[in-house]
Coordinates of C-alpha atoms in Angstrom, one line a residue:
M20 CA -105.4 214.8 94.3
G21 CA -102.2 215.2 95.6
P22 CA -101.1 213.9 99.1
D23 CA -101.8 215.1 103.0
P24 CA -100.2 218.9 103.4
A25 CA -98.4 217.4 105.6
V26 CA -96.9 214.2 104.0
A27 CA -95.7 216.7 100.8
A28 CA -94.2 218.6 103.8
V29 CA -92.5 216.1 105.6
R30 CA -91.7 215.1 101.8
L31 CA -90.5 218.0 100.8
A32 CA -88.6 218.6 103.8
V33 CA -86.1 215.2 102.9
R34 CA -86.3 216.1 98.9
R35 CA -84.3 219.5 99.6
V36 CA -80.9 217.7 102.0
L37 CA -80.8 215.3 99.7
A38 CA -80.5 217.8 96.6
D39 CA -77.7 219.2 98.6
L40 CA -76.3 215.8 99.4
P41 CA -72.3 215.6 96.9
P42 CA -72.2 213.0 94.9
P43 CA -69.7 210.1 95.4
G44 CA -66.6 211.3 95.3
G45 CA -67.6 215.0 95.8
A46 CA -67.8 218.1 93.6
A47 CA -66.2 216.2 90.5
D48 CA -68.3 213.8 90.1
G49 CA -71.3 216.2 91.1
A50 CA -70.4 217.7 87.1
A51 CA -72.2 213.9 85.5
G52 CA -75.3 214.9 87.8
R53 CA -74.1 211.6 89.9
P54 CA -76.4 210.6 92.8
A55 CA -75.4 210.9 96.2
G56 CA -75.0 207.4 98.2
L57 CA -76.5 205.1 100.7
V58 CA -78.5 207.5 102.8
L59 CA -79.5 206.2 106.4
A60 CA -83.1 207.2 109.0
A61 CA -82.1 207.1 111.9
C62 CA -85.7 205.6 113.1
S63 CA -86.9 204.3 117.0
G64 CA -89.9 204.0 115.3
G65 CA -92.0 207.1 117.6
A66 CA -94.0 209.2 114.9
D67 CA -91.0 212.2 114.3
S68 CA -88.6 209.8 112.7
L69 CA -91.8 207.5 111.5
A70 CA -92.7 210.4 109.4
L71 CA -88.9 210.8 108.4
A72 CA -88.2 207.4 107.1
G73 CA -91.6 207.2 105.4
A74 CA -90.9 210.3 103.5
L75 CA -86.9 209.1 102.5
A76 CA -88.5 206.2 101.2
F77 CA -91.3 208.4 99.5
V78 CA -88.3 210.6 98.1
A79 CA -85.2 209.1 97.9
P80 CA -85.8 206.9 94.9
R81 CA -87.1 209.1 92.5
L82 CA -83.7 211.2 93.4
G83 CA -81.9 208.0 92.6
I84 CA -80.3 207.7 95.5
P85 CA -80.7 204.1 97.4
A86 CA -82.0 204.7 100.8
G87 CA -81.7 202.5 103.8
A88 CA -82.8 203.5 108.3
V89 CA -81.6 201.9 111.5
T90 CA -83.0 201.8 114.9
I91 CA -81.0 201.1 117.9
D92 CA -81.9 198.8 120.8
H93 CA -80.9 200.8 124.1
G94 CA -82.2 197.8 126.2
L95 CA -83.8 199.9 128.9
Q96 CA -86.7 198.8 128.9
E97 CA -88.5 194.8 129.0
G98 CA -89.7 194.6 125.1
S99 CA -87.4 196.3 124.1
G100 CA -85.4 193.9 121.2
A101 CA -89.2 192.6 120.0
R102 CA -90.6 196.4 119.6
A103 CA -86.8 197.0 118.1
D104 CA -87.4 193.9 115.1
A105 CA -91.1 195.8 114.5
V106 CA -90.0 198.9 113.9
V107 CA -87.3 197.3 111.6
R108 CA -90.0 194.9 109.7
T109 CA -92.1 198.4 109.2
L110 CA -88.9 200.5 107.2
A111 CA -88.3 196.7 105.2
D112 CA -92.1 197.2 104.4
L113 CA -91.7 201.3 103.2
G114 CA -88.4 199.4 101.2
L115 CA -85.7 200.4 102.8
D116 CA -82.6 198.6 102.7
P117 CA -81.2 197.3 104.2
A118 CA -83.0 197.4 107.7
G119 CA -81.7 197.2 110.9
S120 CA -81.6 197.0 114.7
V121 CA -78.5 197.6 116.5
A122 CA -78.4 196.5 120.4
V123 CA -76.1 199.2 122.2
T124 CA -75.2 198.7 126.1
V125 CA -76.4 202.1 127.6
G126 CA -74.2 203.0 130.7
T127 CA -74.9 205.0 133.8
Q128 CA -72.1 208.5 133.4
G129 CA -73.9 211.6 132.8
G130 CA -77.0 210.4 133.4
M131 CA -79.7 207.7 131.0
E132 CA -80.0 210.2 129.0
N133 CA -76.6 211.4 128.2
A134 CA -75.6 208.6 128.5
A135 CA -78.3 207.1 125.9
R136 CA -77.0 209.4 123.9
D137 CA -73.8 208.7 123.4
A138 CA -74.7 205.0 123.1
R139 CA -76.9 206.2 119.6
Y140 CA -74.7 208.0 118.6
A141 CA -71.6 205.6 118.6
A142 CA -74.1 202.2 116.5
L143 CA -75.0 205.1 114.1
D144 CA -71.9 206.3 113.3
D145 CA -70.3 202.5 112.8
A146 CA -73.1 201.8 111.0
A147 CA -72.8 204.5 108.9
R148 CA -69.0 204.0 108.3
R149 CA -70.0 199.6 108.3
L150 CA -72.7 200.2 105.1
D151 CA -70.5 203.3 103.9
A152 CA -73.7 206.3 104.5
A153 CA -73.4 210.1 102.5
A154 CA -75.6 210.7 105.9
V155 CA -77.0 209.5 108.6
L156 CA -81.2 211.8 108.8
L157 CA -82.3 212.3 112.5
G158 CA -86.3 213.1 112.8
H159 CA -85.1 216.4 115.9
T160 CA -88.6 218.9 115.2
L161 CA -88.8 222.1 115.7
N162 CA -90.3 220.9 119.1
D163 CA -87.3 219.2 119.8
Q164 CA -85.5 222.4 119.6
A165 CA -87.7 224.9 120.6
E166 CA -86.9 222.6 124.1
T167 CA -82.9 222.3 123.4
V168 CA -82.9 226.0 123.4
L169 CA -85.0 226.4 126.8
L170 CA -82.4 224.2 128.8
G171 CA -79.7 225.4 127.5
L172 CA -81.0 229.3 128.6
A173 CA -82.6 228.0 132.0
R174 CA -79.0 225.9 132.4
G175 CA -77.5 229.5 132.3
S176 CA -76.0 228.7 128.4
G177 CA -73.6 230.6 125.6
T178 CA -74.7 231.7 122.0
R179 CA -73.8 228.3 120.6
S180 CA -75.5 226.7 123.2
L181 CA -78.8 229.0 122.6
S182 CA -77.9 228.2 119.0
G183 CA -79.5 224.7 120.1
M184 CA -78.9 221.8 117.4
P185 CA -77.6 222.1 114.3
P186 CA -79.4 221.3 110.7
A187 CA -76.2 219.5 109.3
F188 CA -73.0 218.5 111.2
T189 CA -70.3 215.8 111.1
R190 CA -69.3 214.5 114.1
R191 CA -65.3 213.4 114.9
A192 CA -65.7 209.9 113.2
G193 CA -66.3 211.3 110.0
V194 CA -70.4 211.0 109.2
R195 CA -72.8 213.3 108.6
Y196 CA -76.1 214.0 109.9
L197 CA -78.6 215.8 108.7
R198 CA -82.5 217.3 110.8
P199 CA -84.7 217.9 108.1
L200 CA -87.4 218.2 110.2
L201 CA -86.5 221.5 112.3
D202 CA -89.1 223.5 110.8
L203 CA -92.3 221.0 111.1
D204 CA -93.4 221.1 114.4
R205 CA -95.2 217.6 115.9
V206 CA -98.5 218.1 115.0
T207 CA -97.7 217.2 111.4
T208 CA -95.0 214.5 111.7
R209 CA -98.4 212.4 113.2
R210 CA -100.4 213.5 110.5
A211 CA -97.8 212.7 108.1
C212 CA -98.0 209.4 109.5
L213 CA -101.9 208.8 109.9
A214 CA -101.6 209.7 106.4
M215 CA -99.0 207.5 104.6
G216 CA -101.2 204.5 107.0
L217 CA -97.5 204.4 109.5
E218 CA -98.7 203.8 113.1
P219 CA -95.9 205.8 115.8
W220 CA -94.8 204.2 119.0
D221 CA -95.2 206.3 121.4
D222 CA -92.0 205.6 124.3
P223 CA -92.9 205.5 128.1
H224 CA -89.8 207.6 128.8
N225 CA -91.1 210.7 126.5
D226 CA -93.8 210.8 129.3
D227 CA -91.8 210.6 132.4
P228 CA -91.5 213.4 134.6
A229 CA -87.8 211.9 136.0
Y230 CA -86.2 213.2 132.5
T231 CA -85.6 217.1 132.6
R232 CA -87.0 217.4 128.9
V233 CA -90.0 215.9 129.7
R234 CA -90.6 218.5 132.8
V235 CA -89.6 221.2 129.8
R236 CA -91.8 219.5 127.2
N237 CA -94.6 218.8 129.0
D238 CA -95.1 221.0 132.0
A239 CA -92.9 224.6 130.9
L240 CA -93.1 225.3 127.8
P241 CA -97.3 224.4 128.2
S242 CA -97.2 226.7 130.5
L243 CA -95.3 229.7 128.9
E244 CA -97.6 229.1 125.7
K245 CA -100.6 229.6 128.6
A246 CA -98.9 233.1 130.1
L247 CA -97.2 233.9 127.2
G248 CA -99.2 232.9 124.1
P249 CA -99.4 230.6 121.0
G250 CA -95.7 231.2 119.3
V251 CA -93.7 230.7 121.6
T252 CA -91.6 227.4 120.6
E253 CA -91.9 228.4 117.0
A254 CA -90.0 231.7 118.8
L255 CA -87.1 230.0 120.2
A256 CA -87.0 227.8 117.3
R257 CA -86.2 231.4 115.9
T258 CA -84.1 232.6 118.2
A259 CA -82.1 229.3 117.9
R260 CA -81.6 229.7 114.2
M261 CA -80.5 234.2 114.1
L262 CA -78.7 232.9 117.6
R263 CA -76.5 229.8 115.3
E264 CA -75.8 232.9 112.5
D265 CA -73.8 234.8 115.3
A266 CA -72.5 231.5 116.9
D267 CA -71.1 230.3 113.4
V268 CA -69.8 233.9 113.0
L269 CA -67.5 234.9 116.4
D270 CA -66.9 230.7 115.8
D271 CA -65.4 231.3 112.8
L272 CA -62.9 234.9 113.8
A273 CA -62.2 232.4 117.4
A274 CA -60.8 229.7 114.7
R275 CA -58.5 232.3 113.0
A276 CA -57.8 233.5 116.0
Y277 CA -56.7 230.1 117.4
A278 CA -54.8 229.6 114.3
D279 CA -53.2 233.2 114.5
L280 CA -51.9 232.0 117.8
R281 CA -50.6 228.4 118.0
A282 CA -47.0 228.7 119.2
P283 CA -44.4 226.1 119.2
E284 CA -45.6 223.6 121.9
D285 CA -42.2 223.5 123.8
G286 CA -43.8 220.3 125.3
Y287 CA -46.7 220.9 125.8
P288 CA -50.0 219.3 123.8
V289 CA -51.3 222.7 123.1
A290 CA -49.6 226.5 123.4
V291 CA -51.1 229.8 122.4
R292 CA -49.1 233.4 122.6
L293 CA -50.6 235.7 125.1
D294 CA -49.0 239.1 123.0
G295 CA -52.2 239.3 121.1
L296 CA -54.9 236.8 123.2
A297 CA -56.0 239.7 125.7
E298 CA -56.5 242.3 122.8
L299 CA -59.6 240.0 121.5
P300 CA -63.2 240.5 122.1
R301 CA -64.4 238.0 125.0
A302 CA -66.4 236.3 123.0
V303 CA -63.8 235.7 120.7
R304 CA -60.9 235.2 123.4
T305 CA -62.9 232.4 125.4
R306 CA -63.5 230.3 122.5
V307 CA -59.8 230.3 121.4
L308 CA -59.6 229.6 125.1
R309 CA -61.7 226.7 124.7
T310 CA -60.5 225.3 121.7
S311 CA -57.2 224.9 123.2
A312 CA -58.4 223.3 125.9
V313 CA -60.7 220.9 123.5
E314 CA -56.9 220.6 121.3
A315 CA -54.8 218.9 124.1
G316 CA -57.5 216.7 125.6
S317 CA -60.3 218.2 128.9
P318 CA -63.4 216.0 127.5
P319 CA -65.1 219.1 125.8
G320 CA -68.7 217.5 127.4
T321 CA -67.2 218.3 131.0
L322 CA -65.0 221.5 130.2
A323 CA -67.5 224.5 131.9
A324 CA -67.6 228.0 131.3
V325 CA -66.2 228.3 135.2
H326 CA -63.1 226.8 133.8
V327 CA -62.4 228.7 130.7
D328 CA -63.1 231.9 132.7
A329 CA -60.8 230.6 135.5
V330 CA -58.2 230.7 132.3
D331 CA -58.5 233.4 130.7
R332 CA -57.6 235.3 134.4
L333 CA -54.4 233.4 133.5
V334 CA -54.5 236.3 131.0
T335 CA -56.7 238.8 132.0
A336 CA -56.3 239.5 135.1
W337 CA -53.3 237.3 136.3
R338 CA -51.6 238.5 140.0
G339 CA -49.1 235.5 139.9
Q340 CA -51.4 233.1 140.2
R341 CA -50.1 229.0 139.4
H342 CA -52.4 227.6 136.9
V343 CA -55.7 226.9 136.8
D344 CA -56.6 222.4 136.5
L345 CA -59.3 221.7 133.8
P346 CA -61.2 218.2 133.5
G347 CA -59.9 215.9 131.8
G348 CA -55.9 215.5 134.0
L349 CA -55.1 219.0 131.7
R350 CA -53.9 222.2 133.6
A351 CA -53.4 225.5 132.1
F352 CA -50.6 227.7 133.1
R353 CA -48.2 230.5 131.6
R354 CA -44.2 230.6 130.2
Y355 CA -42.3 233.1 129.0
G356 CA -45.2 234.4 127.6
K357 CA -47.0 231.4 126.4
L358 CA -50.0 230.3 127.9
L359 CA -49.5 226.7 128.5
F360 CA -52.1 223.3 128.4
G361 CA -50.8 220.3 129.2
P362 CA -51.0 217.3 131.9
A363 CA -50.9 217.8 135.5

């Protein structure tokens, strides 16, 4: 008799992403059939990440891939250190090695959710670099994807935001992250934990209505399902996949346009030629402008559509306006046929 269907589904999802990892040293080693390097599971102890860790512990040795895990102690709840230690023991019992925890200090900038995420990723980046990991696996599910899309819709976000969480991404630190479970729902991961004899921890923060995502999860999505019928969560996740394909094409076009229009900086961090910029489709042009601002040093997390729109008016509706102020102490302005981005 084979494993429980939920366990099989989680293992298959993990096997697929592990099979696609390049071997150490890149493509040249791939011809020799060498397996990938160490893979880490980021595990909070919740059902999603615990099912992920259990699947990794089963699949990785069969592919000849070393596997470990790390849990992050955010220090936001009493007894969080003891909870992290318990998660580490569970991970070690699964056979994951190394298995450890990292304590972080969560700031206040941008709200607790954003600050906790920033601290978490910084700790995961550091752990992956220290252990020379080939990849870090994250336990986000189809439900998380649907919540992300709905939050983007509520904020009036653009295509990239509505495309949700990518299945794979690399941070500026060079660490590769993979999300194997984006096509599986939380019912599946919780059932997989039960079938594997793993007891997940339910974080009280996941039911605290003070957090926007919790209200989306517990109130907004169930209301939509009740009003529109079942399948809303799956439809939102499917929409994210389709929009991601569109966003990838537009980003690629914008990257080529940015490279073509980049001009000598004249002492400024970034300069782009106005000749040719105005003729670009708006969807491509605004991406070029956003890239220019970010490359000049404007923080991408605070650079909003209103800023990009104002810079766009310097290109398409210039009436002598002097400049546009941007986050990060920067400004954009026209000079001698160029759009310049530099310190205010």
